[in-house]
mmCIF file of C-alpha atoms and ligand atoms in Angstrom:
data_model
loop_
_atom_site.group_PDB
_atom_site.id
_atom_site.type_symbol
_atom_site.label_atom_id
_atom_site.label_comp_id
_atom_site.label_asym_id
_atom_site.label_seq_id
_atom_site.Cartn_x
_atom_site.Cartn_y
_atom_site.Cartn_z
ATOM 1 C CA UNK A 1 -30.102 14.141 -90.446
ATOM 2 C CA UNK A 2 -33.777 15.455 -90.648
ATOM 3 C CA UNK A 3 -36.259 12.796 -90.351
ATOM 4 C CA UNK A 4 -39.252 15.054 -90.821
ATOM 5 C CA UNK A 5 -41.907 15.416 -93.547
ATOM 6 C CA UNK A 6 -43.003 18.785 -95.194
ATOM 7 C CA UNK A 7 -45.510 20.956 -94.000
ATOM 8 C CA UNK A 8 -48.556 21.188 -96.330
ATOM 9 C CA UNK A 9 -47.910 25.111 -96.811
ATOM 10 C CA UNK A 10 -44.377 24.292 -98.040
ATOM 11 C CA UNK A 11 -44.876 21.561 -100.528
ATOM 12 C CA UNK A 12 -44.688 23.286 -103.955
ATOM 13 C CA UNK A 13 -43.947 19.925 -105.851
ATOM 14 C CA UNK A 14 -46.676 18.238 -104.072
ATOM 15 C CA UNK A 15 -49.393 20.933 -104.855
ATOM 16 C CA UNK A 16 -48.151 21.073 -108.424
ATOM 17 C CA UNK A 17 -48.511 17.331 -108.567
ATOM 18 C CA UNK A 18 -52.011 17.510 -107.163
ATOM 19 C CA UNK A 19 -53.179 20.283 -109.651
ATOM 20 C CA UNK A 20 -51.885 18.137 -112.459
ATOM 21 C CA UNK A 21 -53.746 15.183 -111.095
ATOM 22 C CA UNK A 22 -56.900 16.882 -110.641
ATOM 23 C CA UNK A 23 -57.066 19.255 -113.501
ATOM 24 C CA UNK A 24 -54.775 17.656 -116.149
ATOM 25 C CA UNK A 25 -52.710 20.891 -116.248
ATOM 26 C CA UNK A 26 -50.493 22.758 -113.656
ATOM 27 C CA UNK A 27 -48.908 26.016 -113.302
ATOM 28 C CA UNK A 28 -45.147 26.691 -113.546
ATOM 29 C CA UNK A 29 -43.018 24.586 -111.059
ATOM 30 C CA UNK A 30 -39.931 26.955 -110.690
ATOM 31 C CA UNK A 31 -36.697 25.944 -109.277
ATOM 32 C CA UNK A 32 -34.063 28.072 -107.959
ATOM 33 C CA UNK A 33 -30.503 27.304 -107.011
ATOM 34 C CA UNK A 34 -27.131 28.927 -106.397
ATOM 35 C CA UNK A 35 -25.559 26.583 -109.093
ATOM 36 C CA UNK A 36 -27.909 27.017 -112.118
ATOM 37 C CA UNK A 37 -29.957 29.826 -113.529
ATOM 38 C CA UNK A 38 -33.748 29.842 -112.723
ATOM 39 C CA UNK A 39 -35.376 26.690 -114.138
ATOM 40 C CA UNK A 40 -38.741 25.079 -114.532
ATOM 41 C CA UNK A 41 -39.654 21.463 -113.657
ATOM 42 C CA UNK A 42 -42.168 19.817 -116.029
ATOM 43 C CA UNK A 43 -45.039 18.674 -114.052
ATOM 44 C CA UNK A 44 -46.208 16.328 -116.784
ATOM 45 C CA UNK A 45 -42.983 14.549 -116.847
ATOM 46 C CA UNK A 46 -43.413 13.581 -113.288
ATOM 47 C CA UNK A 47 -46.476 11.614 -114.448
ATOM 48 C CA UNK A 48 -44.302 9.749 -116.979
ATOM 49 C CA UNK A 49 -45.522 6.111 -117.907
ATOM 50 C CA UNK A 50 -43.067 3.312 -118.548
ATOM 51 C CA UNK A 51 -43.084 3.917 -122.279
ATOM 52 C CA UNK A 52 -42.157 7.586 -121.801
ATOM 53 C CA UNK A 53 -39.340 6.810 -119.161
ATOM 54 C CA UNK A 54 -35.671 7.166 -120.129
ATOM 55 C CA UNK A 55 -33.978 3.917 -120.790
ATOM 56 C CA UNK A 56 -32.137 4.311 -117.551
ATOM 57 C CA UNK A 57 -35.274 4.147 -115.427
ATOM 58 C CA UNK A 58 -36.883 1.293 -117.681
ATOM 59 C CA UNK A 59 -33.720 -0.677 -116.941
ATOM 60 C CA UNK A 60 -34.015 -0.005 -113.368
ATOM 61 C CA UNK A 61 -37.734 -0.890 -113.019
ATOM 62 C CA UNK A 62 -36.808 -4.311 -114.950
ATOM 63 C CA UNK A 63 -34.014 -4.936 -112.303
ATOM 64 C CA UNK A 64 -36.401 -4.495 -109.351
ATOM 65 C CA UNK A 65 -37.081 -7.637 -107.622
ATOM 66 C CA UNK A 66 -38.530 -8.872 -104.009
ATOM 67 C CA UNK A 67 -40.304 -6.493 -101.920
ATOM 68 C CA UNK A 68 -39.309 -2.873 -103.192
ATOM 69 C CA UNK A 69 -39.042 0.543 -101.591
ATOM 70 C CA UNK A 70 -39.594 3.440 -103.852
ATOM 71 C CA UNK A 71 -37.852 6.194 -101.926
ATOM 72 C CA UNK A 72 -39.178 9.609 -103.016
ATOM 73 C CA UNK A 73 -41.873 8.319 -105.021
ATOM 74 C CA UNK A 74 -43.360 11.540 -106.233
ATOM 75 C CA UNK A 75 -46.334 11.007 -108.296
ATOM 76 C CA UNK A 76 -45.974 7.367 -107.983
ATOM 77 C CA UNK A 77 -44.902 6.893 -111.668
ATOM 78 C CA UNK A 78 -42.466 4.299 -110.880
ATOM 79 C CA UNK A 79 -44.501 2.469 -108.126
ATOM 80 C CA UNK A 80 -47.520 2.174 -110.537
ATOM 81 C CA UNK A 81 -45.292 0.898 -113.150
ATOM 82 C CA UNK A 82 -43.847 -1.743 -110.955
ATOM 83 C CA UNK A 83 -47.341 -2.681 -109.679
ATOM 84 C CA UNK A 84 -48.390 -3.080 -113.292
ATOM 85 C CA UNK A 85 -45.523 -5.567 -113.766
ATOM 86 C CA UNK A 86 -46.749 -7.553 -110.732
ATOM 87 C CA UNK A 87 -44.068 -6.418 -108.343
ATOM 88 C CA UNK A 88 -44.612 -5.646 -104.841
ATOM 89 C CA UNK A 89 -43.825 -1.997 -103.928
ATOM 90 C CA UNK A 90 -43.920 0.405 -100.914
ATOM 91 C CA UNK A 91 -43.817 4.100 -101.878
ATOM 92 C CA UNK A 92 -42.681 6.680 -99.497
ATOM 93 C CA UNK A 93 -42.443 10.439 -99.725
ATOM 94 C CA UNK A 94 -42.205 13.378 -97.380
ATOM 95 C CA UNK A 95 -44.721 15.542 -99.590
ATOM 96 C CA UNK A 96 -48.177 15.322 -98.083
ATOM 97 C CA UNK A 97 -50.016 16.361 -101.446
ATOM 98 C CA UNK A 98 -48.002 13.695 -103.432
ATOM 99 C CA UNK A 99 -48.689 10.968 -101.003
ATOM 100 C CA UNK A 100 -52.400 11.769 -101.259
ATOM 101 C CA UNK A 101 -52.341 11.723 -105.268
ATOM 102 C CA UNK A 102 -50.559 8.342 -104.940
ATOM 103 C CA UNK A 103 -53.200 7.074 -102.841
ATOM 104 C CA UNK A 104 -55.862 8.311 -105.304
ATOM 105 C CA UNK A 105 -53.740 6.941 -108.127
ATOM 106 C CA UNK A 106 -53.937 3.408 -106.764
ATOM 107 C CA UNK A 107 -50.607 2.895 -105.363
ATOM 108 C CA UNK A 108 -51.350 -0.197 -102.924
ATOM 109 C CA UNK A 109 -48.905 0.774 -100.330
ATOM 110 C CA UNK A 110 -47.932 4.367 -99.692
ATOM 111 C CA UNK A 111 -46.579 5.930 -96.615
ATOM 112 C CA UNK A 112 -46.152 9.451 -95.595
ATOM 113 C CA UNK A 113 -42.629 9.172 -94.066
ATOM 114 C CA UNK A 114 -39.106 10.320 -94.366
ATOM 115 C CA UNK A 115 -36.666 7.529 -95.238
ATOM 116 C CA UNK A 116 -34.436 8.363 -92.152
ATOM 117 C CA UNK A 117 -37.695 8.137 -89.787
ATOM 118 C CA UNK A 118 -37.030 4.803 -87.675
ATOM 119 C CA UNK A 119 -40.830 4.148 -87.669
ATOM 120 C CA UNK A 120 -40.274 3.066 -91.140
ATOM 121 C CA UNK A 121 -39.171 -0.531 -90.662
ATOM 122 C CA UNK A 122 -38.744 -3.589 -92.772
ATOM 123 C CA UNK A 123 -36.179 -5.217 -94.839
ATOM 124 C CA UNK A 124 -36.440 -4.554 -98.581
ATOM 125 C CA UNK A 125 -34.785 -6.441 -101.282
ATOM 126 C CA UNK A 126 -34.690 -3.530 -103.647
ATOM 127 C CA UNK A 127 -34.461 0.097 -102.620
ATOM 128 C CA UNK A 128 -35.184 2.318 -105.698
ATOM 129 C CA UNK A 129 -34.001 5.961 -105.837
ATOM 130 C CA UNK A 130 -34.611 7.604 -109.160
ATOM 131 C CA UNK A 131 -34.503 10.991 -110.726
ATOM 132 C CA UNK A 132 -31.017 11.891 -109.249
ATOM 133 C CA UNK A 133 -31.577 9.682 -106.313
ATOM 134 C CA UNK A 134 -28.490 10.668 -104.650
ATOM 135 C CA UNK A 135 -30.014 13.974 -104.085
ATOM 136 C CA UNK A 136 -31.700 12.814 -101.041
ATOM 137 C CA UNK A 137 -28.110 12.053 -99.592
ATOM 138 C CA UNK A 138 -27.719 16.121 -99.587
ATOM 139 C CA UNK A 139 -23.971 16.434 -99.134
ATOM 140 C CA UNK A 140 -20.970 14.310 -99.308
ATOM 141 C CA UNK A 141 -20.481 14.370 -95.525
ATOM 142 C CA UNK A 142 -23.939 12.814 -95.094
ATOM 143 C CA UNK A 143 -22.820 9.525 -96.704
ATOM 144 C CA UNK A 144 -22.074 7.682 -93.724
ATOM 145 C CA UNK A 145 -25.609 8.463 -92.384
ATOM 146 C CA UNK A 146 -27.118 7.501 -95.675
ATOM 147 C CA UNK A 147 -25.316 4.173 -95.851
ATOM 148 C CA UNK A 148 -26.110 3.475 -91.969
ATOM 149 C CA UNK A 149 -29.802 3.807 -92.839
ATOM 150 C CA UNK A 150 -29.633 1.687 -96.070
ATOM 151 C CA UNK A 151 -27.995 -0.956 -93.907
ATOM 152 C CA UNK A 152 -30.928 -1.007 -91.637
ATOM 153 C CA UNK A 153 -33.431 -1.040 -94.557
ATOM 154 C CA UNK A 154 -31.863 -3.452 -96.827
ATOM 155 C CA UNK A 155 -32.305 -7.254 -96.966
ATOM 156 C CA UNK A 156 -29.261 -9.325 -96.655
ATOM 157 C CA UNK A 157 -28.724 -9.643 -100.348
ATOM 158 C CA UNK A 158 -30.809 -6.716 -101.224
ATOM 159 C CA UNK A 159 -29.872 -4.019 -103.621
ATOM 160 C CA UNK A 160 -29.999 -0.274 -104.028
ATOM 161 C CA UNK A 161 -30.847 1.094 -107.345
ATOM 162 C CA UNK A 162 -29.887 4.713 -107.738
ATOM 163 C CA UNK A 163 -29.140 7.172 -110.291
ATOM 164 C CA UNK A 164 -27.178 10.399 -110.631
ATOM 165 C CA UNK A 165 -25.265 12.795 -112.893
ATOM 166 C CA UNK A 166 -21.610 13.901 -112.748
ATOM 167 C CA UNK A 167 -21.831 17.746 -112.844
ATOM 168 C CA UNK A 168 -18.272 17.972 -114.063
ATOM 169 C CA UNK A 169 -19.523 19.082 -117.511
ATOM 170 C CA UNK A 170 -20.573 22.359 -115.942
ATOM 171 C CA UNK A 171 -16.880 23.142 -115.308
ATOM 172 C CA UNK A 172 -15.378 21.929 -118.536
ATOM 173 C CA UNK A 173 -13.726 24.271 -120.867
ATOM 174 C CA UNK A 174 -13.810 23.923 -124.583
ATOM 175 C CA UNK A 175 -10.272 22.417 -124.546
ATOM 176 C CA UNK A 176 -11.365 19.771 -122.226
ATOM 177 C CA UNK A 177 -9.663 21.227 -119.014
ATOM 178 C CA UNK A 178 -11.756 21.601 -115.862
ATOM 179 C CA UNK A 179 -11.995 24.556 -113.467
ATOM 180 C CA UNK A 180 -12.690 22.981 -109.975
ATOM 181 C CA UNK A 181 -11.556 24.533 -106.808
ATOM 182 C CA UNK A 182 -10.112 21.447 -105.075
ATOM 183 C CA UNK A 183 -10.249 23.137 -101.577
ATOM 184 C CA UNK A 184 -13.970 24.090 -102.026
ATOM 185 C CA UNK A 185 -16.832 21.741 -101.341
ATOM 186 C CA UNK A 186 -17.527 18.769 -103.689
ATOM 187 C CA UNK A 187 -18.772 20.300 -107.276
ATOM 188 C CA UNK A 188 -21.914 18.184 -107.183
ATOM 189 C CA UNK A 189 -23.435 19.739 -103.878
ATOM 190 C CA UNK A 190 -26.226 22.143 -104.998
ATOM 191 C CA UNK A 191 -28.992 23.751 -102.813
ATOM 192 C CA UNK A 192 -32.354 24.194 -104.458
ATOM 193 C CA UNK A 193 -35.548 26.125 -103.642
ATOM 194 C CA UNK A 194 -38.951 25.404 -105.432
ATOM 195 C CA UNK A 195 -41.861 27.685 -105.920
ATOM 196 C CA UNK A 196 -45.594 26.836 -107.114
ATOM 197 C CA UNK A 197 -47.832 29.734 -107.740
ATOM 198 C CA UNK A 198 -47.315 31.633 -104.491
ATOM 199 C CA UNK A 199 -45.804 28.919 -102.484
ATOM 200 C CA UNK A 200 -42.254 28.493 -101.703
ATOM 201 C CA UNK A 201 -40.533 25.611 -100.175
ATOM 202 C CA UNK A 202 -37.624 25.614 -97.743
ATOM 203 C CA UNK A 203 -34.038 25.477 -99.314
ATOM 204 C CA UNK A 204 -32.645 21.928 -99.361
ATOM 205 C CA UNK A 205 -29.334 20.270 -100.163
ATOM 206 C CA UNK A 206 -29.234 17.938 -103.176
ATOM 207 C CA UNK A 207 -26.406 16.052 -104.162
ATOM 208 C CA UNK A 208 -25.256 15.115 -107.621
ATOM 209 C CA UNK A 209 -22.263 12.819 -107.541
ATOM 210 C CA UNK A 210 -19.981 11.068 -109.960
ATOM 211 C CA UNK A 211 -19.688 7.321 -110.106
ATOM 212 C CA UNK A 212 -16.159 7.204 -108.826
ATOM 213 C CA UNK A 213 -17.070 9.183 -105.715
ATOM 214 C CA UNK A 214 -20.119 7.240 -105.008
ATOM 215 C CA UNK A 215 -18.238 3.972 -105.130
ATOM 216 C CA UNK A 216 -15.560 5.404 -102.812
ATOM 217 C CA UNK A 217 -18.131 6.274 -100.200
ATOM 218 C CA UNK A 218 -20.169 3.143 -100.731
ATOM 219 C CA UNK A 219 -16.800 1.141 -100.070
ATOM 220 C CA UNK A 220 -15.988 3.189 -97.098
ATOM 221 C CA UNK A 221 -19.252 2.096 -95.513
ATOM 222 C CA UNK A 222 -19.235 -1.393 -96.199
ATOM 223 C CA UNK A 223 -20.839 -1.397 -99.638
ATOM 224 C CA UNK A 224 -19.913 -2.118 -103.284
ATOM 225 C CA UNK A 225 -21.316 -0.369 -106.310
ATOM 226 C CA UNK A 226 -21.604 -1.526 -109.878
ATOM 227 C CA UNK A 227 -22.254 0.767 -112.806
ATOM 228 C CA UNK A 228 -25.360 -0.405 -114.641
ATOM 229 C CA UNK A 229 -26.092 1.818 -117.236
ATOM 230 C CA UNK A 230 -24.840 5.192 -118.433
ATOM 231 C CA UNK A 231 -27.385 7.730 -119.877
ATOM 232 C CA UNK A 232 -26.632 10.196 -122.506
ATOM 233 C CA UNK A 233 -25.670 13.216 -120.442
ATOM 234 C CA UNK A 234 -23.282 12.304 -117.613
ATOM 235 C CA UNK A 235 -26.015 10.442 -115.984
ATOM 236 C CA UNK A 236 -26.008 6.883 -114.829
ATOM 237 C CA UNK A 237 -27.602 4.130 -112.767
ATOM 238 C CA UNK A 238 -25.657 2.243 -110.171
ATOM 239 C CA UNK A 239 -26.524 -0.849 -108.094
ATOM 240 C CA UNK A 240 -25.229 -0.786 -104.686
ATOM 241 C CA UNK A 241 -25.074 -4.171 -102.598
ATOM 242 C CA UNK A 242 -23.195 -5.282 -99.390
ATOM 243 C CA UNK A 243 -19.702 -6.412 -99.561
HETATM 244 N N1 SAH B 1 -38.964 9.648 -107.831
HETATM 245 C C1 SAH B 1 -39.906 10.549 -108.403
HETATM 246 C C2 SAH B 1 -39.709 11.796 -107.857
HETATM 247 C C3 SAH B 1 -38.327 12.391 -107.583
HETATM 248 S S1 SAH B 1 -38.386 13.834 -106.867
HETATM 249 C C4 SAH B 1 -39.802 10.510 -109.808
HETATM 250 O O1 SAH B 1 -38.591 10.186 -110.264
HETATM 251 O O2 SAH B 1 -40.542 11.068 -110.595
HETATM 252 C C5 SAH B 1 -37.828 13.790 -105.185
HETATM 253 C C6 SAH B 1 -38.978 13.278 -104.200
HETATM 254 O O3 SAH B 1 -38.345 12.845 -103.130
HETATM 255 C C7 SAH B 1 -39.765 14.409 -103.867
HETATM 256 O O4 SAH B 1 -41.119 13.806 -104.162
HETATM 257 C C8 SAH B 1 -39.530 14.523 -102.415
HETATM 258 O O5 SAH B 1 -40.741 14.964 -101.761
HETATM 259 C C9 SAH B 1 -39.084 13.186 -101.959
HETATM 260 N N2 SAH B 1 -38.158 13.222 -100.848
HETATM 261 C C10 SAH B 1 -37.136 14.281 -100.561
HETATM 262 N N3 SAH B 1 -36.338 13.629 -99.408
HETATM 263 C C11 SAH B 1 -37.023 12.677 -99.024
HETATM 264 C C12 SAH B 1 -36.675 11.807 -97.806
HETATM 265 N N4 SAH B 1 -35.818 12.063 -96.975
HETATM 266 N N5 SAH B 1 -37.575 10.651 -97.637
HETATM 267 C C13 SAH B 1 -38.465 10.355 -98.562
HETATM 268 N N6 SAH B 1 -38.780 11.128 -99.640
HETATM 269 C C14 SAH B 1 -38.054 12.175 -99.843
#
């Protein structure tokens, strides 16, 4: 598992976030993957305030308690909302430009670090991972490494609040049947590459996982999971705790 951070020259999302923060507008943040057609990510939406967040995220923020770790905090939208609620949060990200913006926006405790980097120490009561938080796991076969790291970072009675989507809808036929190659890799394993202006990031693995599969792997690694909220389009929020 890589424990590294992004190079300043390979941080398209971070540059888009910085442009939006500095100028109030950003260019197109383009997203390429082998699974989907070329897409664009709304940079403005990365700056969403509590009122503009989907209910799933609002619910997650309300459930956050104790000392909180916001993993992959991006523009700091969730960390800032948590601070406004009087909660105690540490924001981490591997994007140098995003970390810079979070500091400027007033996130009190921001660290430029990968969640797998052992220099990140501490026991957190809540580990928050939003906007397809399971993405950071990368692939199904990385779940044991993920849970081993969660085990290190989570306080005894701590909780992980994480969201994902079941991509099964991409394979459903009109009659409700599903075309999945059961011998192939898991259908939610996606690779992405982002581009902002002329800057391209490296390709990275990003996992979308259905709740049953998440629960299975949590169980295999000593954790249990609870379905907290279901969104409107195969998305959900889960709470993971120790068994
Ligand atoms: N949570 C934010 C941003 C989501 S985008 C929001 O909801 O708006 C995912 C973020 O995770 C990116 O900023 C990316 O740089 C960061 N990230 C990816 N892998 C990471 C890792 N291993 N450790 C910490 N941050 C990571």
